[in-house]
Amino acid sequence: MSIYTRKFQVPLPVAIFGCILALIAIFVVMAVNMTDKGLTAKEGPIWVFAAGLVPGLAVALMQFLLSWAEFNQISKFSAMKIKGVLNSRDGEEYYGKLLANAQTHIDVLGVTASRFASDFADETSTRIEKKVLIAALARGVRVRILLPEKCYLSQEDQSEKFPKASRIFGALRNKFNNIEIRYFDHKAIASIVRVDDDILVGPIFENVESRHTPALHTSTGSSLAQSYLSHFDAEWSSARSL
């Protein structure tokens, strides 16, 4: 392979330091060429350099050091492949865009998934964005829904949300053979929505609706996502099929 087609990644601190050195070299050359005084004489190149450039570089260096901690934090987020942080999981439009572009996989783990079903699989709605899950199934996308058994839900969820979600998912299952619903034998401890290479994960708190809890949007290739994906697969393998 030709060296001209290769890509080299240079860490930002190295690039900044290199630019500073290049600027110093440029200023030194300019100072030498713009005066006829001796190199070390008063008002000579070295004197001008020390009196003018050094204080400016000192300020720049201090600013660089102060921002170093922030840069390290950003680097850690980049390494974890964090794409976004959601204050709540009530962003129908945010999730809808991902589902509308799904090509191969959609995996959902939650408490009842009733809001997910209502938001994205409403066959009675005239709005396209309310049917993105149905459209994905029609494209052949594999959909897996993983939920706790009814007995692990609150009384409200048992009487309202669980029947509603079961009715919607049951209708989809009768219409499509690429959707599967399974139930595990304990309370849900995490929320997962995976769409191809994107995954949104977050905690599930007792007596707090999932839409009021935060979520992280990351890539399935990140170390953070791998923990949640392993959890999903382990639960899926032992769960009861509908």
PDB file of C-alpha atoms in Angstrom:
ATOM      1  CA  MET A   1       0.000   0.000   0.000  1.00  0.00           C
ATOM      2  CA  SER A   2       1.305   3.442  -0.905  1.00  0.00           C
ATOM      3  CA  ILE A   3       2.258   5.700   1.995  1.00  0.00           C
ATOM      4  CA  TYR A   4       0.187   8.418   0.334  1.00  0.00           C
ATOM      5  CA  THR A   5      -3.027   6.504   1.020  1.00  0.00           C
ATOM      6  CA  ARG A   6      -2.295   5.864   4.689  1.00  0.00           C
ATOM      7  CA  LYS A   7      -3.894   7.849   7.494  1.00  0.00           C
ATOM      8  CA  PHE A   8      -1.954   8.846  10.598  1.00  0.00           C
ATOM      9  CA  GLN A   9      -3.633   9.812  13.859  1.00  0.00           C
ATOM     10  CA  VAL A  10      -1.830  12.432  15.931  1.00  0.00           C
ATOM     11  CA  PRO A  11      -2.954  13.055  19.539  1.00  0.00           C
ATOM     12  CA  LEU A  12      -4.275  16.585  20.051  1.00  0.00           C
ATOM     13  CA  PRO A  13      -1.690  17.539  22.737  1.00  0.00           C
ATOM     14  CA  VAL A  14       1.150  16.484  20.411  1.00  0.00           C
ATOM     15  CA  ALA A  15      -0.349  18.515  17.571  1.00  0.00           C
ATOM     16  CA  ILE A  16      -0.721  21.603  19.791  1.00  0.00           C
ATOM     17  CA  PHE A  17       2.839  21.270  21.108  1.00  0.00           C
ATOM     18  CA  GLY A  18       4.132  20.881  17.565  1.00  0.00           C
ATOM     19  CA  CYS A  19       2.313  24.033  16.479  1.00  0.00           C
ATOM     20  CA  ILE A  20       3.811  25.984  19.391  1.00  0.00           C
ATOM     21  CA  LEU A  21       7.328  24.845  18.454  1.00  0.00           C
ATOM     22  CA  ALA A  22       6.701  25.770  14.829  1.00  0.00           C
ATOM     23  CA  LEU A  23       5.534  29.261  15.845  1.00  0.00           C
ATOM     24  CA  ILE A  24       8.594  29.726  18.040  1.00  0.00           C
ATOM     25  CA  ALA A  25      10.865  28.755  15.151  1.00  0.00           C
ATOM     26  CA  ILE A  26       9.071  31.172  12.806  1.00  0.00           C
ATOM     27  CA  PHE A  27       9.359  34.073  15.259  1.00  0.00           C
ATOM     28  CA  VAL A  28      13.049  33.368  15.887  1.00  0.00           C
ATOM     29  CA  VAL A  29      13.809  33.363  12.155  1.00  0.00           C
ATOM     30  CA  MET A  30      11.823  36.588  11.676  1.00  0.00           C
ATOM     31  CA  ALA A  31      13.607  38.280  14.585  1.00  0.00           C
ATOM     32  CA  VAL A  32      17.041  37.355  13.231  1.00  0.00           C
ATOM     33  CA  ASN A  33      16.232  38.592   9.721  1.00  0.00           C
ATOM     34  CA  MET A  34      14.604  41.845  10.817  1.00  0.00           C
ATOM     35  CA  THR A  35      17.514  43.291  12.806  1.00  0.00           C
ATOM     36  CA  ASP A  36      21.186  44.004  12.229  1.00  0.00           C
ATOM     37  CA  LYS A  37      22.034  43.791  15.919  1.00  0.00           C
ATOM     38  CA  GLY A  38      23.979  40.919  17.394  1.00  0.00           C
ATOM     39  CA  LEU A  39      22.115  37.798  18.355  1.00  0.00           C
ATOM     40  CA  THR A  40      22.595  38.359  22.103  1.00  0.00           C
ATOM     41  CA  ALA A  41      22.903  42.170  22.081  1.00  0.00           C
ATOM     42  CA  LYS A  42      20.370  44.448  23.760  1.00  0.00           C
ATOM     43  CA  GLU A  43      17.306  44.714  21.525  1.00  0.00           C
ATOM     44  CA  GLY A  44      18.804  41.907  19.495  1.00  0.00           C
ATOM     45  CA  PRO A  45      16.844  38.808  18.419  1.00  0.00           C
ATOM     46  CA  ILE A  46      17.230  36.959  21.729  1.00  0.00           C
ATOM     47  CA  TRP A  47      16.269  40.074  23.730  1.00  0.00           C
ATOM     48  CA  VAL A  48      13.181  40.699  21.556  1.00  0.00           C
ATOM     49  CA  PHE A  49      12.220  37.060  21.779  1.00  0.00           C
ATOM     50  CA  ALA A  50      12.512  36.966  25.570  1.00  0.00           C
ATOM     51  CA  ALA A  51      10.740  40.303  26.126  1.00  0.00           C
ATOM     52  CA  GLY A  52       7.799  39.729  23.795  1.00  0.00           C
ATOM     53  CA  LEU A  53       7.224  36.122  22.912  1.00  0.00           C
ATOM     54  CA  VAL A  54       8.049  34.349  26.161  1.00  0.00           C
ATOM     55  CA  PRO A  55       5.297  36.039  28.262  1.00  0.00           C
ATOM     56  CA  GLY A  56       2.728  35.239  25.566  1.00  0.00           C
ATOM     57  CA  LEU A  57       3.858  31.629  25.430  1.00  0.00           C
ATOM     58  CA  ALA A  58       3.712  31.424  29.221  1.00  0.00           C
ATOM     59  CA  VAL A  59       0.066  32.563  29.172  1.00  0.00           C
ATOM     60  CA  ALA A  60      -0.741  30.094  26.402  1.00  0.00           C
ATOM     61  CA  LEU A  61       0.943  27.300  28.340  1.00  0.00           C
ATOM     62  CA  MET A  62      -1.058  28.120  31.474  1.00  0.00           C
ATOM     63  CA  GLN A  63      -4.304  28.054  29.505  1.00  0.00           C
ATOM     64  CA  PHE A  64      -3.310  24.743  27.959  1.00  0.00           C
ATOM     65  CA  LEU A  65      -2.568  23.208  31.356  1.00  0.00           C
ATOM     66  CA  LEU A  66      -5.872  24.467  32.803  1.00  0.00           C
ATOM     67  CA  SER A  67      -7.805  22.834  29.967  1.00  0.00           C
ATOM     68  CA  TRP A  68      -5.862  19.579  30.196  1.00  0.00           C
ATOM     69  CA  ALA A  69      -8.174  18.007  32.792  1.00  0.00           C
ATOM     70  CA  GLU A  70     -11.227  18.828  30.691  1.00  0.00           C
ATOM     71  CA  PHE A  71      -9.527  17.376  27.615  1.00  0.00           C
ATOM     72  CA  ASN A  72      -8.808  14.146  29.496  1.00  0.00           C
ATOM     73  CA  GLN A  73     -12.470  13.811  30.420  1.00  0.00           C
ATOM     74  CA  ILE A  74     -13.529  14.366  26.800  1.00  0.00           C
ATOM     75  CA  SER A  75     -10.978  11.767  25.692  1.00  0.00           C
ATOM     76  CA  LYS A  76     -12.454   9.240  28.111  1.00  0.00           C
ATOM     77  CA  PHE A  77     -15.940   9.835  26.717  1.00  0.00           C
ATOM     78  CA  SER A  78     -14.593   9.457  23.182  1.00  0.00           C
ATOM     79  CA  ALA A  79     -12.886   6.188  24.102  1.00  0.00           C
ATOM     80  CA  MET A  80     -16.207   4.905  25.487  1.00  0.00           C
ATOM     81  CA  LYS A  81     -17.867   5.922  22.181  1.00  0.00           C
ATOM     82  CA  ILE A  82     -20.517   7.999  23.941  1.00  0.00           C
ATOM     83  CA  LYS A  83     -22.773   9.557  21.305  1.00  0.00           C
ATOM     84  CA  GLY A  84     -25.181  11.350  23.585  1.00  0.00           C
ATOM     85  CA  VAL A  85     -26.518  11.761  27.104  1.00  0.00           C
ATOM     86  CA  LEU A  86     -30.294  11.957  27.539  1.00  0.00           C
ATOM     87  CA  ASN A  87     -31.725  13.593  30.657  1.00  0.00           C
ATOM     88  CA  SER A  88     -34.765  11.359  30.278  1.00  0.00           C
ATOM     89  CA  ARG A  89     -35.945   8.494  28.105  1.00  0.00           C
ATOM     90  CA  ASP A  90     -39.022  10.396  27.018  1.00  0.00           C
ATOM     91  CA  GLY A  91     -37.488  11.428  23.691  1.00  0.00           C
ATOM     92  CA  GLU A  92     -39.868   9.822  21.215  1.00  0.00           C
ATOM     93  CA  GLU A  93     -38.325  11.680  18.280  1.00  0.00           C
ATOM     94  CA  TYR A  94     -34.775  10.683  19.317  1.00  0.00           C
ATOM     95  CA  TYR A  95     -35.609   6.982  19.463  1.00  0.00           C
ATOM     96  CA  GLY A  96     -37.880   7.201  16.438  1.00  0.00           C
ATOM     97  CA  LYS A  97     -35.093   8.358  14.128  1.00  0.00           C
ATOM     98  CA  LEU A  98     -32.947   5.380  15.091  1.00  0.00           C
ATOM     99  CA  LEU A  99     -35.800   2.921  14.600  1.00  0.00           C
ATOM    100  CA  ALA A 100     -36.712   4.437  11.243  1.00  0.00           C
ATOM    101  CA  ASN A 101     -33.203   3.655   9.974  1.00  0.00           C
ATOM    102  CA  ALA A 102     -32.946   0.155  11.453  1.00  0.00           C
ATOM    103  CA  GLN A 103     -31.576  -2.436   9.030  1.00  0.00           C
ATOM    104  CA  THR A 104     -30.918  -5.677  10.933  1.00  0.00           C
ATOM    105  CA  HIS A 105     -31.599  -5.685  14.705  1.00  0.00           C
ATOM    106  CA  ILE A 106     -33.859  -4.069  17.269  1.00  0.00           C
ATOM    107  CA  ASP A 107     -33.574  -5.320  20.866  1.00  0.00           C
ATOM    108  CA  VAL A 108     -35.637  -3.884  23.723  1.00  0.00           C
ATOM    109  CA  LEU A 109     -35.412  -4.644  27.442  1.00  0.00           C
ATOM    110  CA  GLY A 110     -37.647  -2.758  29.843  1.00  0.00           C
ATOM    111  CA  VAL A 111     -40.390  -3.004  32.441  1.00  0.00           C
ATOM    112  CA  THR A 112     -43.499  -3.279  30.247  1.00  0.00           C
ATOM    113  CA  ALA A 113     -42.420  -1.547  26.993  1.00  0.00           C
ATOM    114  CA  SER A 114     -45.969  -0.190  26.753  1.00  0.00           C
ATOM    115  CA  ARG A 115     -44.785   3.316  25.894  1.00  0.00           C
ATOM    116  CA  PHE A 116     -42.394   1.885  23.296  1.00  0.00           C
ATOM    117  CA  ALA A 117     -45.274  -0.047  21.730  1.00  0.00           C
ATOM    118  CA  SER A 118     -47.628   2.950  21.775  1.00  0.00           C
ATOM    119  CA  ASP A 119     -45.043   5.352  20.395  1.00  0.00           C
ATOM    120  CA  PHE A 120     -43.757   3.208  17.537  1.00  0.00           C
ATOM    121  CA  ALA A 121     -46.295   0.466  16.769  1.00  0.00           C
ATOM    122  CA  ASP A 122     -49.627   2.271  16.706  1.00  0.00           C
ATOM    123  CA  GLU A 123     -51.501   0.751  13.780  1.00  0.00           C
ATOM    124  CA  THR A 124     -54.435   3.126  14.282  1.00  0.00           C
ATOM    125  CA  SER A 125     -52.328   6.271  13.865  1.00  0.00           C
ATOM    126  CA  THR A 126     -52.105   8.186  10.584  1.00  0.00           C
ATOM    127  CA  ARG A 127     -48.604   9.460  11.440  1.00  0.00           C
ATOM    128  CA  ILE A 128     -45.680   7.583   9.875  1.00  0.00           C
ATOM    129  CA  GLU A 129     -43.428   8.219  12.885  1.00  0.00           C
ATOM    130  CA  LYS A 130     -45.912   6.317  15.102  1.00  0.00           C
ATOM    131  CA  LYS A 131     -45.436   3.192  12.957  1.00  0.00           C
ATOM    132  CA  VAL A 132     -41.641   2.985  12.598  1.00  0.00           C
ATOM    133  CA  LEU A 133     -41.477  -0.356  14.433  1.00  0.00           C
ATOM    134  CA  ILE A 134     -44.111  -1.815  12.121  1.00  0.00           C
ATOM    135  CA  ALA A 135     -42.186  -0.496   9.103  1.00  0.00           C
ATOM    136  CA  ALA A 136     -38.960  -2.034  10.437  1.00  0.00           C
ATOM    137  CA  LEU A 137     -40.655  -5.418  10.797  1.00  0.00           C
ATOM    138  CA  ALA A 138     -41.970  -5.110   7.250  1.00  0.00           C
ATOM    139  CA  ARG A 139     -38.376  -4.531   6.073  1.00  0.00           C
ATOM    140  CA  GLY A 140     -37.321  -7.781   7.715  1.00  0.00           C
ATOM    141  CA  VAL A 141     -35.581  -6.295  10.757  1.00  0.00           C
ATOM    142  CA  ARG A 142     -35.336  -8.840  13.593  1.00  0.00           C
ATOM    143  CA  VAL A 143     -37.047  -7.534  16.740  1.00  0.00           C
ATOM    144  CA  ARG A 144     -36.601  -8.992  20.233  1.00  0.00           C
ATOM    145  CA  ILE A 145     -38.630  -7.737  23.200  1.00  0.00           C
ATOM    146  CA  LEU A 146     -37.460  -8.843  26.665  1.00  0.00           C
ATOM    147  CA  LEU A 147     -39.602  -8.097  29.739  1.00  0.00           C
ATOM    148  CA  PRO A 148     -40.159  -9.304  33.321  1.00  0.00           C
ATOM    149  CA  GLU A 149     -43.005 -11.666  34.142  1.00  0.00           C
ATOM    150  CA  LYS A 150     -46.258  -9.924  35.064  1.00  0.00           C
ATOM    151  CA  CYS A 151     -45.974 -10.894  38.739  1.00  0.00           C
ATOM    152  CA  TYR A 152     -42.887  -8.677  39.142  1.00  0.00           C
ATOM    153  CA  LEU A 153     -44.721  -5.525  38.091  1.00  0.00           C
ATOM    154  CA  SER A 154     -46.534  -2.960  40.207  1.00  0.00           C
ATOM    155  CA  GLN A 155     -50.321  -3.215  40.497  1.00  0.00           C
ATOM    156  CA  GLU A 156     -50.735  -0.300  38.103  1.00  0.00           C
ATOM    157  CA  ASP A 157     -48.432  -1.835  35.512  1.00  0.00           C
ATOM    158  CA  GLN A 158     -50.140  -5.223  35.853  1.00  0.00           C
ATOM    159  CA  SER A 159     -53.599  -3.784  35.289  1.00  0.00           C
ATOM    160  CA  GLU A 160     -52.847  -1.143  32.646  1.00  0.00           C
ATOM    161  CA  LYS A 161     -49.468  -1.169  30.906  1.00  0.00           C
ATOM    162  CA  PHE A 162     -48.818  -4.906  30.719  1.00  0.00           C
ATOM    163  CA  PRO A 163     -52.142  -5.764  28.989  1.00  0.00           C
ATOM    164  CA  LYS A 164     -51.753  -2.850  26.593  1.00  0.00           C
ATOM    165  CA  ALA A 165     -48.228  -3.837  25.557  1.00  0.00           C
ATOM    166  CA  SER A 166     -49.178  -7.522  25.333  1.00  0.00           C
ATOM    167  CA  ARG A 167     -52.063  -6.691  23.023  1.00  0.00           C
ATOM    168  CA  ILE A 168     -49.876  -4.616  20.672  1.00  0.00           C
ATOM    169  CA  PHE A 169     -46.954  -7.050  20.608  1.00  0.00           C
ATOM    170  CA  GLY A 170     -49.336  -9.994  20.214  1.00  0.00           C
ATOM    171  CA  ALA A 171     -50.876  -8.376  17.144  1.00  0.00           C
ATOM    172  CA  LEU A 172     -47.431  -7.778  15.660  1.00  0.00           C
ATOM    173  CA  ARG A 173     -46.411 -11.367  16.355  1.00  0.00           C
ATOM    174  CA  ASN A 174     -49.485 -12.630  14.530  1.00  0.00           C
ATOM    175  CA  LYS A 175     -48.608 -10.488  11.538  1.00  0.00           C
ATOM    176  CA  PHE A 176     -44.823 -10.893  11.401  1.00  0.00           C
ATOM    177  CA  ASN A 177     -42.565 -13.880  12.054  1.00  0.00           C
ATOM    178  CA  ASN A 178     -39.458 -11.758  12.766  1.00  0.00           C
ATOM    179  CA  ILE A 179     -40.549 -10.475  16.175  1.00  0.00           C
ATOM    180  CA  GLU A 180     -40.163 -12.465  19.385  1.00  0.00           C
ATOM    181  CA  ILE A 181     -41.233 -11.629  22.931  1.00  0.00           C
ATOM    182  CA  ARG A 182     -39.761 -13.290  26.018  1.00  0.00           C
ATOM    183  CA  TYR A 183     -40.251 -12.916  29.772  1.00  0.00           C
ATOM    184  CA  PHE A 184     -37.636 -13.357  32.523  1.00  0.00           C
ATOM    185  CA  ASP A 185     -38.248 -14.423  36.104  1.00  0.00           C
ATOM    186  CA  HIS A 186     -37.270 -11.331  38.147  1.00  0.00           C
ATOM    187  CA  LYS A 187     -37.613  -7.545  38.211  1.00  0.00           C
ATOM    188  CA  ALA A 188     -35.991  -5.507  35.447  1.00  0.00           C
ATOM    189  CA  ILE A 189     -32.833  -3.727  36.563  1.00  0.00           C
ATOM    190  CA  ALA A 190     -31.797  -1.996  33.333  1.00  0.00           C
ATOM    191  CA  SER A 191     -33.311  -0.450  30.252  1.00  0.00           C
ATOM    192  CA  ILE A 192     -31.842  -1.325  26.858  1.00  0.00           C
ATOM    193  CA  VAL A 193     -32.821  -0.235  23.365  1.00  0.00           C
ATOM    194  CA  ARG A 194     -30.463  -1.509  20.691  1.00  0.00           C
ATOM    195  CA  VAL A 195     -30.855  -0.529  17.040  1.00  0.00           C
ATOM    196  CA  ASP A 196     -28.168  -2.089  14.823  1.00  0.00           C
ATOM    197  CA  ASP A 197     -24.870  -0.561  16.027  1.00  0.00           C
ATOM    198  CA  ASP A 198     -26.524   1.991  18.317  1.00  0.00           C
ATOM    199  CA  ILE A 199     -27.575   1.266  21.880  1.00  0.00           C
ATOM    200  CA  LEU A 200     -29.254   3.374  24.547  1.00  0.00           C
ATOM    201  CA  VAL A 201     -28.925   2.134  28.114  1.00  0.00           C
ATOM    202  CA  GLY A 202     -29.957   3.331  31.530  1.00  0.00           C
ATOM    203  CA  PRO A 203     -31.038   2.297  35.026  1.00  0.00           C
ATOM    204  CA  ILE A 204     -34.476   1.273  36.241  1.00  0.00           C
ATOM    205  CA  PHE A 205     -35.467   2.699  39.608  1.00  0.00           C
ATOM    206  CA  GLU A 206     -38.189   1.373  41.887  1.00  0.00           C
ATOM    207  CA  ASN A 207     -41.384   3.468  41.747  1.00  0.00           C
ATOM    208  CA  VAL A 208     -39.917   5.797  39.091  1.00  0.00           C
ATOM    209  CA  GLU A 209     -41.270   5.744  35.544  1.00  0.00           C
ATOM    210  CA  SER A 210     -38.565   4.893  33.026  1.00  0.00           C
ATOM    211  CA  ARG A 211     -39.276   7.998  30.975  1.00  0.00           C
ATOM    212  CA  HIS A 212     -38.053  10.118  33.904  1.00  0.00           C
ATOM    213  CA  THR A 213     -34.647   8.409  34.150  1.00  0.00           C
ATOM    214  CA  PRO A 214     -31.479   9.235  32.140  1.00  0.00           C
ATOM    215  CA  ALA A 215     -29.928   7.208  29.340  1.00  0.00           C
ATOM    216  CA  LEU A 216     -26.584   6.967  27.549  1.00  0.00           C
ATOM    217  CA  HIS A 217     -26.372   6.600  23.797  1.00  0.00           C
ATOM    218  CA  THR A 218     -23.292   4.699  22.722  1.00  0.00           C
ATOM    219  CA  SER A 219     -22.017   2.252  20.116  1.00  0.00           C
ATOM    220  CA  THR A 220     -22.430  -1.513  20.462  1.00  0.00           C
ATOM    221  CA  GLY A 221     -18.655  -1.796  20.073  1.00  0.00           C
ATOM    222  CA  SER A 222     -17.937   0.135  23.281  1.00  0.00           C
ATOM    223  CA  SER A 223     -16.943  -1.555  26.533  1.00  0.00           C
ATOM    224  CA  LEU A 224     -19.963   0.025  28.227  1.00  0.00           C
ATOM    225  CA  ALA A 225     -22.348  -1.434  25.669  1.00  0.00           C
ATOM    226  CA  GLN A 226     -20.775  -4.884  25.850  1.00  0.00           C
ATOM    227  CA  SER A 227     -21.784  -5.223  29.507  1.00  0.00           C
ATOM    228  CA  TYR A 228     -25.412  -4.454  28.684  1.00  0.00           C
ATOM    229  CA  LEU A 229     -25.415  -6.668  25.588  1.00  0.00           C
ATOM    230  CA  SER A 230     -24.047  -9.576  27.616  1.00  0.00           C
ATOM    231  CA  HIS A 231     -26.781  -8.984  30.196  1.00  0.00           C
ATOM    232  CA  PHE A 232     -29.439  -8.988  27.476  1.00  0.00           C
ATOM    233  CA  ASP A 233     -28.142 -12.194  25.867  1.00  0.00           C
ATOM    234  CA  ALA A 234     -27.921 -13.990  29.218  1.00  0.00           C
ATOM    235  CA  GLU A 235     -31.483 -13.028  30.129  1.00  0.00           C
ATOM    236  CA  TRP A 236     -32.753 -13.870  26.648  1.00  0.00           C
ATOM    237  CA  SER A 237     -31.299 -17.380  26.685  1.00  0.00           C
ATOM    238  CA  SER A 238     -33.141 -18.302  29.899  1.00  0.00           C
ATOM    239  CA  ALA A 239     -36.375 -16.326  29.401  1.00  0.00           C
ATOM    240  CA  ARG A 240     -39.787 -17.779  28.605  1.00  0.00           C
ATOM    241  CA  SER A 241     -41.085 -17.331  25.064  1.00  0.00           C
ATOM    242  CA  LEU A 242     -44.525 -15.876  24.541  1.00  0.00           C
TER     243      LEU A 242
END
